[in-house]
Short mmCIF file of C-alpha atoms in Angstrom, two decimals:
data_model
loop_
_atom_site.label_atom_id
_atom_site.label_comp_id
_atom_site.label_asym_id
_atom_site.label_seq_id
_atom_site.Cartn_x
_atom_site.Cartn_y
_atom_site.Cartn_z
CA GLN A 1 85.45 107.19 75.06
CA ILE A 2 88.04 105.29 77.03
CA GLN A 3 88.38 106.26 80.70
CA LEU A 4 91.76 106.21 82.42
CA VAL A 5 92.33 106.14 86.18
CA GLU A 6 95.80 106.59 87.64
CA SER A 7 96.84 105.41 91.09
CA GLY A 8 99.94 104.78 93.14
CA GLY A 9 101.17 108.30 93.75
CA GLY A 10 102.28 109.52 97.14
CA LEU A 11 104.93 111.20 99.25
CA VAL A 12 108.34 109.54 99.29
CA GLN A 13 111.91 110.45 100.11
CA ALA A 14 114.70 110.94 97.61
CA GLY A 15 116.06 107.58 96.49
CA ASP A 16 112.78 105.75 97.07
CA SER A 17 110.67 103.97 94.47
CA LEU A 18 107.03 104.11 93.43
CA ARG A 19 104.95 102.25 90.91
CA LEU A 20 102.13 104.09 89.21
CA SER A 21 99.23 102.27 87.61
CA CYS A 22 96.76 103.43 85.00
CA ALA A 23 93.64 101.34 84.53
CA ALA A 24 91.60 101.68 81.34
CA SER A 25 87.87 101.17 81.13
CA GLU A 26 87.73 99.40 77.80
CA ARG A 27 88.93 96.17 76.28
CA THR A 28 90.09 98.26 73.30
CA PHE A 29 93.00 99.26 75.55
CA SER A 30 95.30 97.01 73.51
CA ASN A 31 94.51 99.09 70.41
CA TYR A 32 96.33 102.07 71.89
CA ALA A 33 99.90 102.94 72.59
CA MET A 34 100.17 104.52 76.03
CA ASP A 35 102.01 107.54 77.38
CA TRP A 36 102.97 108.88 80.77
CA PHE A 37 103.34 112.65 81.13
CA ARG A 38 103.96 114.80 84.17
CA GLN A 39 103.41 118.41 85.16
CA ALA A 40 105.31 120.11 87.94
CA PRO A 41 104.00 123.29 89.60
CA GLY A 42 104.51 126.30 87.36
CA LYS A 43 105.80 124.18 84.48
CA GLU A 44 104.35 122.81 81.28
CA ARG A 45 103.28 119.22 80.99
CA GLU A 46 106.17 117.08 79.75
CA PHE A 47 106.55 113.65 78.20
CA VAL A 48 107.92 110.93 80.48
CA ALA A 49 107.54 107.57 78.75
CA ALA A 50 105.60 105.69 76.09
CA ILE A 51 104.91 102.08 75.20
CA SER A 52 103.61 100.53 72.00
CA ARG A 53 100.34 98.63 71.76
CA GLY A 54 101.95 95.24 72.24
CA GLY A 55 104.56 96.45 74.70
CA GLY A 56 107.52 95.60 72.51
CA ARG A 57 108.72 99.16 72.04
CA THR A 58 109.26 101.88 74.61
CA SER A 59 110.49 105.46 74.66
CA TYR A 60 111.70 107.62 77.55
CA ALA A 61 112.55 111.21 78.28
CA ASP A 62 116.25 111.68 78.88
CA SER A 63 115.55 112.89 82.41
CA VAL A 64 114.11 109.51 83.47
CA LYS A 65 116.02 107.10 81.27
CA GLY A 66 117.60 104.35 83.35
CA ARG A 67 115.41 105.14 86.39
CA PHE A 68 111.84 104.70 85.13
CA THR A 69 110.34 101.70 83.36
CA ILE A 70 107.03 101.66 81.52
CA SER A 71 105.18 98.38 81.05
CA ARG A 72 101.68 97.18 80.29
CA ASP A 73 99.41 94.23 80.97
CA ASN A 74 96.85 94.15 78.17
CA PRO A 75 94.60 91.45 79.70
CA LYS A 76 94.31 93.71 82.76
CA ASN A 77 93.87 96.89 80.69
CA THR A 78 96.62 98.49 82.75
CA VAL A 79 99.84 100.39 82.09
CA TYR A 80 102.50 100.88 84.76
CA LEU A 81 105.32 103.27 85.47
CA GLN A 82 107.98 101.92 87.79
CA MET A 83 109.96 104.84 89.18
CA ASN A 84 113.25 104.17 90.95
CA SER A 85 115.83 106.51 92.47
CA LEU A 86 113.26 109.27 92.73
CA GLN A 87 114.54 112.81 93.11
CA PRO A 88 112.84 116.03 94.24
CA GLU A 89 112.76 117.19 90.62
CA ASP A 90 110.46 114.26 89.85
CA THR A 91 107.76 115.90 91.96
CA ALA A 92 104.74 116.42 89.71
CA VAL A 93 101.27 115.28 88.84
CA TYR A 94 101.64 112.22 86.63
CA TYR A 95 99.13 111.55 83.87
CA CYS A 96 98.60 108.56 81.63
CA ALA A 97 97.20 109.00 78.14
CA THR A 98 96.21 106.95 75.14
CA THR A 99 97.74 107.58 71.76
CA ARG A 100 97.63 106.04 68.29
CA ALA A 101 101.36 105.40 68.33
CA ILE A 102 104.55 106.43 70.10
CA GLY A 103 105.33 110.03 69.26
CA VAL A 104 101.78 110.93 68.26
CA PRO A 105 99.86 113.47 70.40
CA PRO A 106 97.65 111.82 73.04
CA LEU A 107 93.93 111.28 72.56
CA TYR A 108 92.54 110.77 76.05
CA TRP A 109 93.93 111.64 79.47
CA GLY A 110 93.50 110.40 83.00
CA GLN A 111 92.92 112.72 85.94
CA GLY A 112 96.47 112.43 87.27
CA THR A 113 98.12 111.25 90.45
CA GLN A 114 100.41 113.35 92.64
CA VAL A 115 103.99 112.26 93.26
CA THR A 116 105.97 114.25 95.80
CA VAL A 117 109.61 113.52 96.51
CA SER A 118 111.18 115.12 99.57
CA SER A 119 114.91 115.72 99.88
#
């Protein structure tokens, strides 16, 4: 079973940027599309972004489109989420997950990393 470890979260001010990383334990990382989800306090987990196995196709939630960018480095078994123009409503625990393809329910999840945006 592939293991995923997120990092890069923290406390920032509105308008700041953060880059999240998700490192996978296996070389089969390139066999998976990858997702980022987030869960704010008292809310359900929601989709943020996805990237295809080769990185040539991406998908974003409307709420982050134009501000967040998902990318991956397959030789490093890592997927990234660059988050710009952060807003307090972006405050959540962010999770990466593997999936068979964009739009397919995730298979494996990381433990999450907290992002807090102050106004």
